Structures are given as C-alpha cells and as structure tokens.
PDB file of C-alpha atoms and ligand atoms in Angstrom:
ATOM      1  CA  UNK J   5       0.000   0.000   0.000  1.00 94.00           C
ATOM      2  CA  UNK J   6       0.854   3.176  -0.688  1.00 98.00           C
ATOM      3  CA  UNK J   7       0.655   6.959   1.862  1.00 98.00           C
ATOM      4  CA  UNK J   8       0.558  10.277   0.627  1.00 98.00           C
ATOM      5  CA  UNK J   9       0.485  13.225   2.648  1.00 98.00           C
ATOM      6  CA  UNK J  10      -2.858  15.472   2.920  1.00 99.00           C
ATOM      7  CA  UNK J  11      -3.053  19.383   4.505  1.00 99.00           C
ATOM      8  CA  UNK J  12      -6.545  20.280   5.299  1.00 99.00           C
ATOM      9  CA  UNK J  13      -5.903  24.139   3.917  1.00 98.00           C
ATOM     10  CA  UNK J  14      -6.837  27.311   6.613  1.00 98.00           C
ATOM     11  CA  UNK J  15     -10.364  27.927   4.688  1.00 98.00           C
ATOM     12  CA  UNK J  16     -11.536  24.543   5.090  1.00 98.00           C
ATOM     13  CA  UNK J  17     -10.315  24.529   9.164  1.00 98.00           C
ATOM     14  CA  UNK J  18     -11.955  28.220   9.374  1.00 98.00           C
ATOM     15  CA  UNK J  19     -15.398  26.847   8.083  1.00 98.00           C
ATOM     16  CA  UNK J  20     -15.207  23.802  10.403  1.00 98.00           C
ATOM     17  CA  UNK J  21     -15.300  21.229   7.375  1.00 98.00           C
ATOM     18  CA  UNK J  22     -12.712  19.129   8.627  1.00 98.00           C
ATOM     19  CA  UNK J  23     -14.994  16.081   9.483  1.00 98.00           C
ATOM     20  CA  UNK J  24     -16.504  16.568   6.098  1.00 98.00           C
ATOM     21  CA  UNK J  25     -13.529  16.600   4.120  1.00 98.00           C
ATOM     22  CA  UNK J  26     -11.969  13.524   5.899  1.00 98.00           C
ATOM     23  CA  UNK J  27     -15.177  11.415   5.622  1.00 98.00           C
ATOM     24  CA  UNK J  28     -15.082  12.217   1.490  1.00 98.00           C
ATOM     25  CA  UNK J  29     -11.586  10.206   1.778  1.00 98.00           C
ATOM     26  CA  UNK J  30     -12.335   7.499   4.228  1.00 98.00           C
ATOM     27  CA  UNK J  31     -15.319   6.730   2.178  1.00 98.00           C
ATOM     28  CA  UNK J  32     -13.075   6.887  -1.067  1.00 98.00           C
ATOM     29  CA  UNK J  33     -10.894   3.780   1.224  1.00 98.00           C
ATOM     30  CA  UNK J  34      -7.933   5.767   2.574  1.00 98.00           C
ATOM     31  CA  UNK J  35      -7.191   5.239   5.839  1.00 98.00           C
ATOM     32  CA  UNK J  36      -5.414   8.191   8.192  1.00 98.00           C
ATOM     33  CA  UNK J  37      -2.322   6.609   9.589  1.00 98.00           C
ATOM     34  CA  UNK J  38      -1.019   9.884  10.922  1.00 98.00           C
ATOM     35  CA  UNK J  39      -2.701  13.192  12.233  1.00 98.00           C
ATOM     36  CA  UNK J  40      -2.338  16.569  13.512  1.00 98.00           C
ATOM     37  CA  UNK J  41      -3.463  20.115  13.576  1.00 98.00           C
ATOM     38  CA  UNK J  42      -0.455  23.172  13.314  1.00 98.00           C
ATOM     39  CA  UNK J  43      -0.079  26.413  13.064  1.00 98.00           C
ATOM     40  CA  UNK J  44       2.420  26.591   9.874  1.00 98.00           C
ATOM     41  CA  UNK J  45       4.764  29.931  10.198  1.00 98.00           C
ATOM     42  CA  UNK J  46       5.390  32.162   6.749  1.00 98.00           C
ATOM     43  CA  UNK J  47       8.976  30.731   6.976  1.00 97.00           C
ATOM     44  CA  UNK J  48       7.307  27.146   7.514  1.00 97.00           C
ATOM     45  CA  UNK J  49       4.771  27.481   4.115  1.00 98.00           C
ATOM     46  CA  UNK J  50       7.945  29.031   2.724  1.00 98.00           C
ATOM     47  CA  UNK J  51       9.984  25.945   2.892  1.00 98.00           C
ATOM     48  CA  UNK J  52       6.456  23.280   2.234  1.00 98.00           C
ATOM     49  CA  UNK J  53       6.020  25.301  -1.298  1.00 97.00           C
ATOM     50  CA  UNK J  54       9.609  25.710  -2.094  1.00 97.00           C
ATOM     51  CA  UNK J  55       8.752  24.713  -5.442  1.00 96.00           C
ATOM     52  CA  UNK J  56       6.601  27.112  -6.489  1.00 97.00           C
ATOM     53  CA  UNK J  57       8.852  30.348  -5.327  1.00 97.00           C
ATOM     54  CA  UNK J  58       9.148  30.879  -8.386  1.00 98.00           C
ATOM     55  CA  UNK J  59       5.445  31.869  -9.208  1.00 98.00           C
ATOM     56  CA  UNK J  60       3.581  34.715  -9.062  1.00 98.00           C
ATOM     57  CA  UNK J  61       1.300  33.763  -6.306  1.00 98.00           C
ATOM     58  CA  UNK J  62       4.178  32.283  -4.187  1.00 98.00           C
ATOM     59  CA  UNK J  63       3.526  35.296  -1.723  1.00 98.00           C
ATOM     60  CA  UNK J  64      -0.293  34.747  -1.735  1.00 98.00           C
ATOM     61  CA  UNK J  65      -0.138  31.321  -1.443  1.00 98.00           C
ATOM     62  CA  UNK J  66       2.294  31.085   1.673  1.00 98.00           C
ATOM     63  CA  UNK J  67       0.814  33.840   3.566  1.00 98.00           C
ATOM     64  CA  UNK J  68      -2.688  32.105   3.105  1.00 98.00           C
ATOM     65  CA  UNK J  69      -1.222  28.815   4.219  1.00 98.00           C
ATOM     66  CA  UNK J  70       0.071  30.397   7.389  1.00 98.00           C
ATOM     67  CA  UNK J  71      -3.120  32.499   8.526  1.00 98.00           C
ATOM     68  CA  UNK J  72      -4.778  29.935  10.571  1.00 98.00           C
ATOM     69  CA  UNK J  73      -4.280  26.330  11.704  1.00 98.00           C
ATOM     70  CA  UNK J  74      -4.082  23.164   8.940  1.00 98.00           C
ATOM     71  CA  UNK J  75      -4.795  19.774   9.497  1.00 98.00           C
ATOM     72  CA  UNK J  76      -1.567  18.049   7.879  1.00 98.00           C
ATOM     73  CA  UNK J  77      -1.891  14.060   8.004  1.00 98.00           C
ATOM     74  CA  UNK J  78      -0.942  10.836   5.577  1.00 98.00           C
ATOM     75  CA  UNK J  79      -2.874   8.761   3.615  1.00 98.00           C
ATOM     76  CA  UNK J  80      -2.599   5.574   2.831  1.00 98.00           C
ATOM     77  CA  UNK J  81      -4.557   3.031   0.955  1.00 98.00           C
ATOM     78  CA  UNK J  82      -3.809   1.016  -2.624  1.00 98.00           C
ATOM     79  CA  UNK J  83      -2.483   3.989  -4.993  1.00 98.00           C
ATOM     80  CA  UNK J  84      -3.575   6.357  -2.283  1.00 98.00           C
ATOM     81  CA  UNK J  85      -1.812   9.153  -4.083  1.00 98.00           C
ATOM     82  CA  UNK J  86      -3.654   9.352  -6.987  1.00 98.00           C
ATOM     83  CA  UNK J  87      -6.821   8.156  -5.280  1.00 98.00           C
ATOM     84  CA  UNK J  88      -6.214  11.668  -3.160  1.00 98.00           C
ATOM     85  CA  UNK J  89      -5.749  13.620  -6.022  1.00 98.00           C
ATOM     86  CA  UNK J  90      -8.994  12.087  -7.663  1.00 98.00           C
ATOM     87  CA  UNK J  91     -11.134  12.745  -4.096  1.00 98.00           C
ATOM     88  CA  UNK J  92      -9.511  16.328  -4.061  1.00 98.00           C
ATOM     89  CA  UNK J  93     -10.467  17.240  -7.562  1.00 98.00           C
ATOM     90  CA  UNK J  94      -9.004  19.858  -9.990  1.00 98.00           C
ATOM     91  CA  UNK J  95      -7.035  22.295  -8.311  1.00 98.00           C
ATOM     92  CA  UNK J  96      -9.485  25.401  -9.604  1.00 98.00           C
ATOM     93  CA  UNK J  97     -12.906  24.071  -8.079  1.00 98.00           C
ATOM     94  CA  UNK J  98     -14.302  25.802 -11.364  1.00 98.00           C
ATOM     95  CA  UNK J  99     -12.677  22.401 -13.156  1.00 98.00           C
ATOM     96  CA  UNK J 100     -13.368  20.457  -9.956  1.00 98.00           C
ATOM     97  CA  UNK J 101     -15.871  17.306 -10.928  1.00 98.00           C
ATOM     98  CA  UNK J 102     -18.657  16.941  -9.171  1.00 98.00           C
ATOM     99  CA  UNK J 103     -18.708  15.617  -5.496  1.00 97.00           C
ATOM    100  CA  UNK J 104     -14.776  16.216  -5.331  1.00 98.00           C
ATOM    101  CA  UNK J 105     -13.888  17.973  -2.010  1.00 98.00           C
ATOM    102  CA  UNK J 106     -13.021  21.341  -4.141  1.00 98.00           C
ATOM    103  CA  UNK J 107     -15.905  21.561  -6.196  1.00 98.00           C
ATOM    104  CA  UNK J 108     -17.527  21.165  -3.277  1.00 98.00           C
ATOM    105  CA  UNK J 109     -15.687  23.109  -0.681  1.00 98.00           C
ATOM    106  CA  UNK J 110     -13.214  25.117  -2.205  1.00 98.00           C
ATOM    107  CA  UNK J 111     -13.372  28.998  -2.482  1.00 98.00           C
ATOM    108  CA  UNK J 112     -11.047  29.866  -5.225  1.00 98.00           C
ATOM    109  CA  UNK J 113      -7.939  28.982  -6.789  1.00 98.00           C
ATOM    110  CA  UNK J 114      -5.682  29.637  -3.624  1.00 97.00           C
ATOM    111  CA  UNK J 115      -8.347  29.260  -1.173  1.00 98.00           C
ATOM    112  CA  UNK J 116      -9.025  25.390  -2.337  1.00 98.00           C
ATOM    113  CA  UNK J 117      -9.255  23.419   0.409  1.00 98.00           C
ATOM    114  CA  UNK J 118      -7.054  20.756   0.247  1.00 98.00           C
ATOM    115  CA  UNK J 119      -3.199  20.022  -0.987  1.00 98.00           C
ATOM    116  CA  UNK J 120      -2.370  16.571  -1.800  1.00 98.00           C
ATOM    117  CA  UNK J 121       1.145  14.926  -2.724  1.00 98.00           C
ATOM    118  CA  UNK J 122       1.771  14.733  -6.431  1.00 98.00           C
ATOM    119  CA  UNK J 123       4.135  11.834  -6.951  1.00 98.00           C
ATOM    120  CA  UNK J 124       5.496   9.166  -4.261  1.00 98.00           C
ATOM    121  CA  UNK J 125       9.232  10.847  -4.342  1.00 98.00           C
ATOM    122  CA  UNK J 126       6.574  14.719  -3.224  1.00 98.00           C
ATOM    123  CA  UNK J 127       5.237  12.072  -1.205  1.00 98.00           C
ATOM    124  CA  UNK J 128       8.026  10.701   0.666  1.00 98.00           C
ATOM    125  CA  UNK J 129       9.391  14.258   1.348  1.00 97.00           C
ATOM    126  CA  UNK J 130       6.482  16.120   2.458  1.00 98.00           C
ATOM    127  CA  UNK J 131       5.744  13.042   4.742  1.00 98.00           C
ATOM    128  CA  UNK J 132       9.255  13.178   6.319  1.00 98.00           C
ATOM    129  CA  UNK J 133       8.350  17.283   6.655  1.00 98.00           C
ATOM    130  CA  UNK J 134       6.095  16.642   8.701  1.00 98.00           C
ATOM    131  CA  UNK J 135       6.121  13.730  10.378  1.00 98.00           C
ATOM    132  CA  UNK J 136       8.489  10.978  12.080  1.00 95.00           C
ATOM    133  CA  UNK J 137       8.373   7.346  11.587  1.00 90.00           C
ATOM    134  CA  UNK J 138       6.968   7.271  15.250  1.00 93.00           C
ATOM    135  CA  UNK J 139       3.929   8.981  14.361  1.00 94.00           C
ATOM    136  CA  UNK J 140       2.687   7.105  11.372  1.00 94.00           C
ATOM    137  CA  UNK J 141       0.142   4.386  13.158  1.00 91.00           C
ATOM    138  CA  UNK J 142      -1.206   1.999  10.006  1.00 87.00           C
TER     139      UNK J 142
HETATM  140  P1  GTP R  19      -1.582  21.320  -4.032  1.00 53.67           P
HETATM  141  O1  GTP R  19      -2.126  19.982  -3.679  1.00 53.67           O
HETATM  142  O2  GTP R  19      -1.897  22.377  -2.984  1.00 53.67           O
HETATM  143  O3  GTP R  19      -0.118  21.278  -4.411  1.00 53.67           O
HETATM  144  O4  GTP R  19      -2.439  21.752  -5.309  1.00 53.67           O
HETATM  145  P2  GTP R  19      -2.256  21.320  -6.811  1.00 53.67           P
HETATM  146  O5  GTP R  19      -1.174  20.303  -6.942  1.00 53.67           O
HETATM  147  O6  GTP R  19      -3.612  20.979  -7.320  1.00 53.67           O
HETATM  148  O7  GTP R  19      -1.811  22.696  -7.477  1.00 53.67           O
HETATM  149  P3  GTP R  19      -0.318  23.292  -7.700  1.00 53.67           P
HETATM  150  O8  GTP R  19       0.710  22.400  -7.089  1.00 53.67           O
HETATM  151  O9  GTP R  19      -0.209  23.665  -9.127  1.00 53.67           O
HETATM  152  O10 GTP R  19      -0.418  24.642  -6.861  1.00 53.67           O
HETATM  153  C1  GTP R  19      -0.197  24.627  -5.457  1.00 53.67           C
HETATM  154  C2  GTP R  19      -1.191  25.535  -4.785  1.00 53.67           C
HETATM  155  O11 GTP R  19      -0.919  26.870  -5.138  1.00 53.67           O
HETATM  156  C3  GTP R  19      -2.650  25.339  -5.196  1.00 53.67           C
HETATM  157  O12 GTP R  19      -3.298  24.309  -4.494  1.00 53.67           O
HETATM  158  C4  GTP R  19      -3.247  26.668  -4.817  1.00 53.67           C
HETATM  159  O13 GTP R  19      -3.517  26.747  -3.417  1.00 53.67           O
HETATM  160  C5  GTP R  19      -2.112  27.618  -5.148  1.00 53.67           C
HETATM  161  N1  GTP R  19      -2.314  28.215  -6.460  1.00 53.67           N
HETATM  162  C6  GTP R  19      -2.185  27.612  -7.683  1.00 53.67           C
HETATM  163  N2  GTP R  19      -2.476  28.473  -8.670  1.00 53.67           N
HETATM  164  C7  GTP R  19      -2.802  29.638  -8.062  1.00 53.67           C
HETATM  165  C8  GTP R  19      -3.202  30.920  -8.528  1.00 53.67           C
HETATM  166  O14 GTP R  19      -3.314  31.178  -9.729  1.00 53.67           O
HETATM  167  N3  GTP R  19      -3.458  31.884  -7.573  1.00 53.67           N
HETATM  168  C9  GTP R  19      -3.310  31.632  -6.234  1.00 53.67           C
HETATM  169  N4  GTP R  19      -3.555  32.608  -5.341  1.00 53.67           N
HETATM  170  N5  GTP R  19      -2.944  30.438  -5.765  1.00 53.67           N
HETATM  171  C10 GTP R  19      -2.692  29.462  -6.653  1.00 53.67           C
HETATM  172 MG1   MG R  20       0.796  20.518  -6.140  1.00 53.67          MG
END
C-alpha cells in the first residue's frame, strides 16, 4: 500500500469542514495513519512550497497557508496518491468534478481546500516534513 500526505488548507479549518472533508476520503478507502493540527509559520509554508517560489502567487499562497491552523496528516490506501488527487479534484474548483472535495468546498484557486502529494518521491518528502516514523500508526 501506498501513503501520501494530505493538509486540510486554513479555509476549510476556518469553516469547520474538517470532518466533512476527511469522511469524502475514508469513504473513497484511505485510511489516516497519521494526524495533527499546526499552526504553519510564513517561513514554515515558505519551505512546504519551495517549489513554487518561483510563481507569481508564491507570496499569496504562503501567507494564506500560514493564517490559521491546517490539518496536515498521511494517507494511505492502494495507490492512495492518486486516489487523493482524484477525491480532491481539480485544483481550480471551477474544473473540480462533481462531489470532489473542491468543487464542493473550495473557495477559489488559492483558497481550495485541500493540498495533496503529487508523486510518491513529493510524497516521501512532504511526509518526512512533517512527520516521524513514530507517528505514522497503520
Ligand atoms: P496542491 O495539492 O496544494 O499542491 O495543489 P495542486 O497540486 O492541485 O496545485 P499546484 O501544485 O499547481 O499549486 C499549489 C497551490 O498553489 C494550489 O493548491 C493553490 O492553493 C495555489 N495556487 C495555484 N495556482 C494559483 C493561482 O493562480 N493563484 C493563487 N492565489 N494560488 C494558486
Ligand atoms: Mg501541487
């Protein structure tokens, strides 16, 4: 089996939808091995989205991520990172397919919702950012 790591995103905590988003994947057959809810600093969301410094929303995108508590936990389930991806739904909820967790949920582009690993090497690291090997319970 496979883990990925989810973030429950600051819009979705704000609104209280954290038991709905997490139901949407535990009825999709992903288990949460691993749990727990953080205030990220700038410097922190800085370092998570590394890989997008480059773009022009970098600074929007970082300072949203740090203005109230996530939910960050992993995954895992048979091709649980793709099966993530396919709960999530498109990363504009305008794209999102019906009954995702962003077209239902999300707010905007930014404001979506939900982030979700995008390969297993993403996976690996943004578990390991997050997480020891003590804290992942299958
Ligand atoms: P993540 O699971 O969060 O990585 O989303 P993704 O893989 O579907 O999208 P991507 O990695 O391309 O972008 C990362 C995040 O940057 C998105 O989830 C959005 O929160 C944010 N983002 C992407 N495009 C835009 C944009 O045009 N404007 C703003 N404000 N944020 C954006
Ligand atoms: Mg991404």
């Amino acid at each position: 089996t496979e883990r990925t790591l989810s973030i429950i995103k600051p819009d979705a905590t704000r609104r209280n939808l954290t038991g709905k988003i997490n139901a949407k994947f535990e009825d999709a057959g992903l288990r949460i091995v691993a749990q727990k809810r953080i205030q990220l600093t700038i410097a922190q969301a800085q370092q998570f989205y590394a890989v997008h410094s480059e773009r022009p929303f970098f600074g929007e995108l970082t300072e949203f991520m740090a203005s109230a508590p996530v939910v960050v936990q992993v995954l895992e389930g048979e091709g649980a990172i793709a099966k993530n991806r396919e709960v999530m739904g498109a990363t504009n909820p305008a794209d999102a397919a019906a009954g995702t967790i962003r077209a239902e949920f999300a707010e905007s582009v930014g404001e979506n919702s939900v982030h979700g690993s995008d390969a297993p090497e993403t996976a690996r690291e943004e578990i390991a950012f997050f997480f020891s090997g003590l804290e992942l319970v299958g």
